[in-house]
PDB file of C-alpha atoms in Angstrom:
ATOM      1  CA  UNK A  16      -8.078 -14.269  12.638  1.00  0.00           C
ATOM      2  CA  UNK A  17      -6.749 -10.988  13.131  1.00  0.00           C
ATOM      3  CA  UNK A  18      -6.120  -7.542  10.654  1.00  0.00           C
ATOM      4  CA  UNK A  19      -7.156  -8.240   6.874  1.00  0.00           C
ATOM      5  CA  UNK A  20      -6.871 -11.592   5.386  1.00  0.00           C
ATOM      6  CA  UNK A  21      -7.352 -12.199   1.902  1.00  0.00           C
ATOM      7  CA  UNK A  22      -8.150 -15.277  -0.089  1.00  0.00           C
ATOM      8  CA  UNK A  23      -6.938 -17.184  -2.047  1.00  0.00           C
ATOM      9  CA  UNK A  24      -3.017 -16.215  -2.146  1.00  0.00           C
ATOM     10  CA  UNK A  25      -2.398 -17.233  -5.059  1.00  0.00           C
ATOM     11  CA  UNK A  26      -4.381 -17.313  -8.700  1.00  0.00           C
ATOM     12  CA  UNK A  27      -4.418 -18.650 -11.861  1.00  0.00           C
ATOM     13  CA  UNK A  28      -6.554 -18.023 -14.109  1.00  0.00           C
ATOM     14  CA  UNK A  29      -7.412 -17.851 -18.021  1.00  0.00           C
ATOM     15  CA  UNK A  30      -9.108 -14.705 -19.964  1.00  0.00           C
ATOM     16  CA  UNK A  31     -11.867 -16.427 -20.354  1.00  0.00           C
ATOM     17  CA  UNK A  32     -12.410 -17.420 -16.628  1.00  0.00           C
ATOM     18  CA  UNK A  33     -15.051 -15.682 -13.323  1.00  0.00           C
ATOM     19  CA  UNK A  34     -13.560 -15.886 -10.256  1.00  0.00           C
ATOM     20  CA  UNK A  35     -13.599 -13.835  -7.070  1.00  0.00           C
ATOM     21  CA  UNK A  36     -11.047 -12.305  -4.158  1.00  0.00           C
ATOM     22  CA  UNK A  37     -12.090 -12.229  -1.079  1.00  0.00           C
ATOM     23  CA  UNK A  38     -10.727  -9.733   1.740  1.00  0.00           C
ATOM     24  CA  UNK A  39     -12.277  -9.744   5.018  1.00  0.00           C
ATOM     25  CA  UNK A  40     -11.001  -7.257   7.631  1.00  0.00           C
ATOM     26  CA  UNK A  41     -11.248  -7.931  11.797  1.00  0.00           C
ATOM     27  CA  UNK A  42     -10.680  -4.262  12.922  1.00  0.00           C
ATOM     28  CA  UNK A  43     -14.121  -2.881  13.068  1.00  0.00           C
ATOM     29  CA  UNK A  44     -13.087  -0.629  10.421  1.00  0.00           C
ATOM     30  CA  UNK A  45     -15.616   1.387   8.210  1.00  0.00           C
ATOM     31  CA  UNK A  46     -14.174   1.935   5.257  1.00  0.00           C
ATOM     32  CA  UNK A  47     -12.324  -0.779   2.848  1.00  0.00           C
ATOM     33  CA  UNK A  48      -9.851  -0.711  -0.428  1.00  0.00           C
ATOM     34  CA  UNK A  49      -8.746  -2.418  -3.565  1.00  0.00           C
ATOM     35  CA  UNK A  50      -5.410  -2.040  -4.687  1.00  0.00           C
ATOM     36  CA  UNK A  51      -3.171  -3.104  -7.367  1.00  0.00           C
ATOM     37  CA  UNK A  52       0.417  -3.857  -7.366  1.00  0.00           C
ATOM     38  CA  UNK A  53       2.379  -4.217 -10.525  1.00  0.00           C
ATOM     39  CA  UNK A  54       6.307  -4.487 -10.348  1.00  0.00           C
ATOM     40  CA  UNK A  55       8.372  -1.176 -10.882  1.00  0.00           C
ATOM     41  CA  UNK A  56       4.729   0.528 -10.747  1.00  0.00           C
ATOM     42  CA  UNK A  57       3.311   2.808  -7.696  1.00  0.00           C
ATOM     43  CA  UNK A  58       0.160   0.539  -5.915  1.00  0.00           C
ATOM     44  CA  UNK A  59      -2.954   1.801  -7.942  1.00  0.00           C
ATOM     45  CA  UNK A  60      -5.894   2.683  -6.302  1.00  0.00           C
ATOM     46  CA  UNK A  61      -8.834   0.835  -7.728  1.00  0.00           C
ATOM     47  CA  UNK A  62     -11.764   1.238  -5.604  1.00  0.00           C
ATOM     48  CA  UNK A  63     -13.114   2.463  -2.049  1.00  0.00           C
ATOM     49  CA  UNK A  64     -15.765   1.564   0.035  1.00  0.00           C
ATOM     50  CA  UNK A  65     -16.833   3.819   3.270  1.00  0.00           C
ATOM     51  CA  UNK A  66     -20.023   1.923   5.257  1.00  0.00           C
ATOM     52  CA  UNK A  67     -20.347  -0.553   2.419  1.00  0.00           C
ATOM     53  CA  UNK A  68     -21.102   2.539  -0.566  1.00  0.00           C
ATOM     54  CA  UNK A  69     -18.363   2.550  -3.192  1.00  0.00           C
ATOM     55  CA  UNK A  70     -16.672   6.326  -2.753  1.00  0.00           C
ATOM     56  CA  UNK A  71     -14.361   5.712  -5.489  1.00  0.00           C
ATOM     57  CA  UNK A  72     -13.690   4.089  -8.322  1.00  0.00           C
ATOM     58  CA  UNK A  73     -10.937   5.026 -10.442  1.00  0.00           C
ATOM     59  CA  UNK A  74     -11.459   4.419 -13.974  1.00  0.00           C
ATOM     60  CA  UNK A  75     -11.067   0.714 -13.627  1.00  0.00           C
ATOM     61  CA  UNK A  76     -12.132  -2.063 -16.843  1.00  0.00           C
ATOM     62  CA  UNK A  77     -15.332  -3.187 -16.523  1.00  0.00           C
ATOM     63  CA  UNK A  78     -13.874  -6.514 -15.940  1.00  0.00           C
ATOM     64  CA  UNK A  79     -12.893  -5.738 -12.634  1.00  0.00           C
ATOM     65  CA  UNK A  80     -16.588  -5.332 -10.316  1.00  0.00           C
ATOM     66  CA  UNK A  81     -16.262  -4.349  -6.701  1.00  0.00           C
ATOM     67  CA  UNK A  82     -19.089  -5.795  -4.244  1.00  0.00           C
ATOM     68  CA  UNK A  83     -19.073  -4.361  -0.481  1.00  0.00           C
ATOM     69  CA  UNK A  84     -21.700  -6.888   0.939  1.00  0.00           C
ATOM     70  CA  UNK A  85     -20.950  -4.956   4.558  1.00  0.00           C
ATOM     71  CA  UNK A  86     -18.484  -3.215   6.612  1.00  0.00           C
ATOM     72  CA  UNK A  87     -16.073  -6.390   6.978  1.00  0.00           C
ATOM     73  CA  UNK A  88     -16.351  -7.685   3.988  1.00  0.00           C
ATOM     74  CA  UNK A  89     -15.315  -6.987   0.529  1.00  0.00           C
ATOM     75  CA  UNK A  90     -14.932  -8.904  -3.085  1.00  0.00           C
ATOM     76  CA  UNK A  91     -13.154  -8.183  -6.311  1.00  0.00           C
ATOM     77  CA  UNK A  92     -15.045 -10.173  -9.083  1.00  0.00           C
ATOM     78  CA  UNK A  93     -12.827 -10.843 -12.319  1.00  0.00           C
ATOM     79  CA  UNK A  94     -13.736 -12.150 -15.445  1.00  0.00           C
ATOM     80  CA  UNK A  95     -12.520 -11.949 -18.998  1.00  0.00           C
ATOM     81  CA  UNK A  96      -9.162 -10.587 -17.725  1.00  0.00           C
ATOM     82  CA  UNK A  97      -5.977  -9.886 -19.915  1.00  0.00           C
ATOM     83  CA  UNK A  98      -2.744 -11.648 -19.731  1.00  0.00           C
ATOM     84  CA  UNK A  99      -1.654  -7.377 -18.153  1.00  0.00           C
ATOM     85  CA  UNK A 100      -4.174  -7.467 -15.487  1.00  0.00           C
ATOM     86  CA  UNK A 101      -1.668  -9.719 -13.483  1.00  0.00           C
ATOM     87  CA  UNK A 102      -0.831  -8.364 -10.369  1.00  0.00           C
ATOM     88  CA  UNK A 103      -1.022  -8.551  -6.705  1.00  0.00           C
ATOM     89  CA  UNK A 104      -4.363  -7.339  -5.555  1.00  0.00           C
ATOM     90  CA  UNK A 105      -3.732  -5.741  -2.245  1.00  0.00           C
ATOM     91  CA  UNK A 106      -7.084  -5.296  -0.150  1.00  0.00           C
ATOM     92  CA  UNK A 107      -6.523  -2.785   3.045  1.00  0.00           C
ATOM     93  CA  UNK A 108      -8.924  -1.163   5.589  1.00  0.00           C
ATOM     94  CA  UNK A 109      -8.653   2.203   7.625  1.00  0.00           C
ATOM     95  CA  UNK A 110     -11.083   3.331  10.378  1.00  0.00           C
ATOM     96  CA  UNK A 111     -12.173   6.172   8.341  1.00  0.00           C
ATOM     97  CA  UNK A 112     -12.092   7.889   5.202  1.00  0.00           C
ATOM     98  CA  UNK A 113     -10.379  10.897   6.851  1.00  0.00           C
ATOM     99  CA  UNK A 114      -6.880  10.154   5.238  1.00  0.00           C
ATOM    100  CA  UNK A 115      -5.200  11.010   8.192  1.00  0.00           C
ATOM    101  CA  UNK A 116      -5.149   7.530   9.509  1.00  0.00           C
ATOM    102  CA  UNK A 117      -2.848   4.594   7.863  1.00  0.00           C
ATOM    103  CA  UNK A 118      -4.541   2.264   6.011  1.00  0.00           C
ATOM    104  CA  UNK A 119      -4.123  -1.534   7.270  1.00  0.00           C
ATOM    105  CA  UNK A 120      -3.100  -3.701   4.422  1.00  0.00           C
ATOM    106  CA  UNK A 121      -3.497  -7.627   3.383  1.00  0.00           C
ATOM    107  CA  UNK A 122      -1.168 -10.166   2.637  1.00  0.00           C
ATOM    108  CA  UNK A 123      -2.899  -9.715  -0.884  1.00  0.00           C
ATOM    109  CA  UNK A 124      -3.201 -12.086  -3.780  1.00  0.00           C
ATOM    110  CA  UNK A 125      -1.116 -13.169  -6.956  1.00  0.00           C
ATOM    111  CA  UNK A 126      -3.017 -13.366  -9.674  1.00  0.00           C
ATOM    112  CA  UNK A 127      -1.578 -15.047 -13.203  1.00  0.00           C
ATOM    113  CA  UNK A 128      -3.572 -14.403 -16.336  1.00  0.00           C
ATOM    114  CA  UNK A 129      -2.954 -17.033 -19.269  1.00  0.00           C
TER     115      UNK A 129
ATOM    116  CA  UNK B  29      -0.195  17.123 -10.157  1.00  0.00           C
ATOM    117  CA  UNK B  30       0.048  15.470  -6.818  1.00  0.00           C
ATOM    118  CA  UNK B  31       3.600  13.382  -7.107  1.00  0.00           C
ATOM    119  CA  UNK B  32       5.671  11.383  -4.637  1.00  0.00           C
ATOM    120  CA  UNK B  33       9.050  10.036  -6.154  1.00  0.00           C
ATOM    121  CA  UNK B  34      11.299   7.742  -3.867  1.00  0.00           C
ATOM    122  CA  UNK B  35      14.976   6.979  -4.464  1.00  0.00           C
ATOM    123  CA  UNK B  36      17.229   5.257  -4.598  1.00  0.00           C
ATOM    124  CA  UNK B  37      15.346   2.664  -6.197  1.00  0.00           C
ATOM    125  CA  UNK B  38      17.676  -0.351  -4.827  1.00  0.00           C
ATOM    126  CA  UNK B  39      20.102   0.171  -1.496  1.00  0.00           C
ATOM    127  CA  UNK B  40      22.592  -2.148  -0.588  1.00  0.00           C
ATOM    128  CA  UNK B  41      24.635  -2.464   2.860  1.00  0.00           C
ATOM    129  CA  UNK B  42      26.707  -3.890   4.965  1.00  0.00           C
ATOM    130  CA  UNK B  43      25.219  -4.991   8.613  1.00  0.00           C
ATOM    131  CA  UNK B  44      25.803  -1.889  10.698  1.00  0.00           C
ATOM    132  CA  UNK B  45      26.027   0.502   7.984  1.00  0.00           C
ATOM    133  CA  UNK B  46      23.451   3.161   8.471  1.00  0.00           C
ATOM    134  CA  UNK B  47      22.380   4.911   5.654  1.00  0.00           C
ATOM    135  CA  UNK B  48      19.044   7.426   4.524  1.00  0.00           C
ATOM    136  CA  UNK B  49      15.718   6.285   1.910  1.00  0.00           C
ATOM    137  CA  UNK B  50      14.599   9.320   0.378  1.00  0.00           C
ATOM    138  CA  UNK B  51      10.914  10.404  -0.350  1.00  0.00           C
ATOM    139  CA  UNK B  52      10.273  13.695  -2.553  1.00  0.00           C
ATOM    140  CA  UNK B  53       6.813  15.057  -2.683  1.00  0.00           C
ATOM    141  CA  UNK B  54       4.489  17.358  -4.344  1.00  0.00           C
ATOM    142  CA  UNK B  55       1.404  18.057  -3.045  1.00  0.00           C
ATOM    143  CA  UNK B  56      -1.002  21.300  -2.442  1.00  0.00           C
ATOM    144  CA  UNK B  57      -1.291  20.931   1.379  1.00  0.00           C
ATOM    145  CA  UNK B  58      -0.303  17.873   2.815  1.00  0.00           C
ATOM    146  CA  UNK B  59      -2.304  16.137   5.091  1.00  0.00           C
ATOM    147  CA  UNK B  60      -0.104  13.554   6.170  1.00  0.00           C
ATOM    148  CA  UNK B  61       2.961  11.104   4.779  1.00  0.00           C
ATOM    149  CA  UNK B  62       2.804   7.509   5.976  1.00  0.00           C
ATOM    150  CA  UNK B  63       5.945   4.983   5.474  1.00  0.00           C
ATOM    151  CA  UNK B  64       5.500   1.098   4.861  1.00  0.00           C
ATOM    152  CA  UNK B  65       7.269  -1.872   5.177  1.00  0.00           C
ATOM    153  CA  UNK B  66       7.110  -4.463   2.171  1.00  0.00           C
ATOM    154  CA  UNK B  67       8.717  -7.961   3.260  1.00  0.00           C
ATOM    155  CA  UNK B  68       8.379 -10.161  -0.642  1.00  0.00           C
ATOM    156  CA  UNK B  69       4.827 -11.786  -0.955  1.00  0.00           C
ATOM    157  CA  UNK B  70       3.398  -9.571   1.642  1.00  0.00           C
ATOM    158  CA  UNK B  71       1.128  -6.909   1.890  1.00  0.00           C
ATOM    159  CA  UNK B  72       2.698  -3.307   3.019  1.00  0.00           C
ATOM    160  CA  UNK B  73       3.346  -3.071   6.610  1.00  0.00           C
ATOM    161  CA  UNK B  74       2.824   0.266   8.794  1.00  0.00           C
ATOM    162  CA  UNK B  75       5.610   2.014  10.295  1.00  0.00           C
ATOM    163  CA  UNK B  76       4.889   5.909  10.800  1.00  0.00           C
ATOM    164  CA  UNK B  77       2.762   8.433  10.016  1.00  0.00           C
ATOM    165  CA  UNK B  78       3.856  12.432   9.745  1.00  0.00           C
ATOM    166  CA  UNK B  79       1.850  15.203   9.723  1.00  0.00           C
ATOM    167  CA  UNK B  80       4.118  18.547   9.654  1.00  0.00           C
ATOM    168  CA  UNK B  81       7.099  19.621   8.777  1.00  0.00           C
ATOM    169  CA  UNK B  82       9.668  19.055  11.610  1.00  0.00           C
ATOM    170  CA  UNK B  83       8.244  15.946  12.910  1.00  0.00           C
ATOM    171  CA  UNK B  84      10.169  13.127  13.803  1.00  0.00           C
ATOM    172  CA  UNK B  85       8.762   9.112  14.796  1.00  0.00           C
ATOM    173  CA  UNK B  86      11.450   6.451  15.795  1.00  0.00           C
ATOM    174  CA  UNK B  87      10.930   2.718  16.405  1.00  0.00           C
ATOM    175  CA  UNK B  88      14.130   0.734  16.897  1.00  0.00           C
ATOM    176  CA  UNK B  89      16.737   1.129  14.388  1.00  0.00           C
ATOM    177  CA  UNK B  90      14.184   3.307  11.964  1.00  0.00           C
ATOM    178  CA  UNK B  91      13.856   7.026  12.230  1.00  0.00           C
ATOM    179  CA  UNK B  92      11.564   9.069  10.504  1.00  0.00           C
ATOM    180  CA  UNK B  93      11.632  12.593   9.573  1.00  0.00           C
ATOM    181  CA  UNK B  94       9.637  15.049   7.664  1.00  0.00           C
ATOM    182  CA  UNK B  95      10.470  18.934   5.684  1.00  0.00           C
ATOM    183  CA  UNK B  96       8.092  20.460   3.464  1.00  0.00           C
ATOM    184  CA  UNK B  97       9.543  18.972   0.814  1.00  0.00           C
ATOM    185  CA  UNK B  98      10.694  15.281   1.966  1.00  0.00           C
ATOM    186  CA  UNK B  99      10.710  12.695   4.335  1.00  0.00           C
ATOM    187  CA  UNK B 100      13.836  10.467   5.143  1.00  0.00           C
ATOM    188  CA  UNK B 101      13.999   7.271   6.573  1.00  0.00           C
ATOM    189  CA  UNK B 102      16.918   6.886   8.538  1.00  0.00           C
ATOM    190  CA  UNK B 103      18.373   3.050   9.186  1.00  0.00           C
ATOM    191  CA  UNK B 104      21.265   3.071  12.064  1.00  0.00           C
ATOM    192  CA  UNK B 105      23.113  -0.235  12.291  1.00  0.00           C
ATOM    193  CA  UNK B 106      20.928  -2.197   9.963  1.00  0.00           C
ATOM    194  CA  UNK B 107      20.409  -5.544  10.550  1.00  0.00           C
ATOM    195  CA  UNK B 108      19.588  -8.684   7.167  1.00  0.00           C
ATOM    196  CA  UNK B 109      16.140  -8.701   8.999  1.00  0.00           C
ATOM    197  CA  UNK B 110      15.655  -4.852   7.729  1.00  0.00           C
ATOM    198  CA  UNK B 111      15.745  -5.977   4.267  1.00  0.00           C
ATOM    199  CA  UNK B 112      12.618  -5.393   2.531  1.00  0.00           C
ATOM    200  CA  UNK B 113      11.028  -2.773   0.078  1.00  0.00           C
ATOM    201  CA  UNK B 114      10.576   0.224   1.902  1.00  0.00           C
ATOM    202  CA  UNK B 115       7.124   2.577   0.674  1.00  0.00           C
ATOM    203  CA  UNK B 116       6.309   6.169   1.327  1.00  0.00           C
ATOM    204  CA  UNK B 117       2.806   7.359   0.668  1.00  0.00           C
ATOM    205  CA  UNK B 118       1.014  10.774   0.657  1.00  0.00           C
ATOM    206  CA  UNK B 119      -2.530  12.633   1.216  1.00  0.00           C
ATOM    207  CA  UNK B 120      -2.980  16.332  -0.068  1.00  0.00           C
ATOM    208  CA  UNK B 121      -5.796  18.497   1.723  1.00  0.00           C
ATOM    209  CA  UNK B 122      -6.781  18.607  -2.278  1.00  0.00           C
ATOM    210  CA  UNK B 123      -7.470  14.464  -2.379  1.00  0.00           C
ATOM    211  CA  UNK B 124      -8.956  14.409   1.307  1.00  0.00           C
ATOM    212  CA  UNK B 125      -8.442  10.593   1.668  1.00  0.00           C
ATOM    213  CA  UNK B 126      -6.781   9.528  -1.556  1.00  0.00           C
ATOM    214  CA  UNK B 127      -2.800   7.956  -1.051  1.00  0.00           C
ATOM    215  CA  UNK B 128      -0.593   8.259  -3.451  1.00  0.00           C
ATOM    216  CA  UNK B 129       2.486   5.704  -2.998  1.00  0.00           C
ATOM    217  CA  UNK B 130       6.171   6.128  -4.333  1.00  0.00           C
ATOM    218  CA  UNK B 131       7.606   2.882  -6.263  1.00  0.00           C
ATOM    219  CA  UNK B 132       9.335   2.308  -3.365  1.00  0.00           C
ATOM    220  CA  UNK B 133      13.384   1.577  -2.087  1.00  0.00           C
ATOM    221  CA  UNK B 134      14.071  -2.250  -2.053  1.00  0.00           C
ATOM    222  CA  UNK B 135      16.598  -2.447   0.695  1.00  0.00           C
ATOM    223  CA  UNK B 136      18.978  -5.509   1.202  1.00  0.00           C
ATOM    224  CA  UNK B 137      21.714  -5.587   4.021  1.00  0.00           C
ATOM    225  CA  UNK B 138      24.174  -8.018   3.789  1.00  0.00           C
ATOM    226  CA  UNK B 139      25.621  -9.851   6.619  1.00  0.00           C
TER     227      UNK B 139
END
């Protein structure tokens, strides 16, 4: 595997459901995002790890928990979501938290909320 | 308020028909201006990366360019494959690592 692969692609789930994303990234980077994507809507910033301590989190539902187990790894653990909360979640690495580097993104996953 | 507005919001061409994507920013210092590539389904793919004004990155029929107030992306002879949504993001010296993305310009060419 190479860059940042997510799983799964594709999601359904109901409001009353747990599950979890899963973005792993194969670039030896050190720091690690959540995004998400809604149509017509700029991508959202949700949260940001830098050597697996969350940096950032910007004012995101409770619903929504990060976990950074280490540098190459990173979940998105959803439960009670609302029917709005679909979106793609977009998961992306960069070498550093510098912001003058590009951030490497995922294929992301499409999550449905019934 | 640190803004980045893209336009148009939709392009349309003919193959061969070069034409410009617009990105319009506000921010208090900017650190640098990245544009993506967003093929349907997919995450946001890199393209360039600008840092001051006068700057200019090219990679085949894509040109970039920067002012102090805008980037363009310049498409010469498109081809159908160049169809995608095309993003622009920002970071301010104010944010230090934050982007902040446009809503993007989703590109079709036509054969």
């Amino acid at each position: 595997e190479t860059g940042v692969t997510q799983t799964p692609r594709h999601l359904v789930m109901g409001m009353t459901n747990k599950k979890s994303l899963k973005c792993e990234q194969h670039l030896g980077h050190n720091a690690m995002y959540w995004y998400k994507q809604s149509a017509k809507k700029p991508l959202e910033l949700m949260f940001v790890y830098s050597l697996e301590e969350r940096v950032e989190n910007n004012s995101v539902p409770s619903r929504f928990s990060p976990e950074c187990p280490n540098s190459s790894h990173l979940f998105l653990h959803l439960h009670t979501l609302q029917p709005e909360d679909s979106a793609l979640y977009l998961c992306a690495s960069s070498p550093s938290l510098a912001g003058k580097e590009t951030q490497y993104f995922g294929p992301g996953t499409r999550l449905l909320v019934l | 308020e640190d803004q980045v507005t893209q336009s148009p919001e939709a392009l349309r061409l003919q193959e061969g028909e070069s034409s410009s994507l617009n990105c319009s920013y506000t921010v208090s210092g900017l650190r640098g201006l990245f544009w993506y590539r967003q093929d349907p389904g997919k995450g946001p793919e890199f393209l360039f990366t600008l840092y001051s004004a006068g700057e200019e990155k090219e990679k085949e029929r894509l040109k970039a360019t920067l002012t102090k107030k805008e980037s363009f992306l310049h498409i010469t002879a498109p081809k159908p494959e160049d169809s995608a949504t095309y993003l622009c993001a920002v970071v301010s010296m104010n944010t230090g690592n934050q982007f902040y993305f446009g809503t993007g310009t989703s590109l079709t060419v036509i054969p």
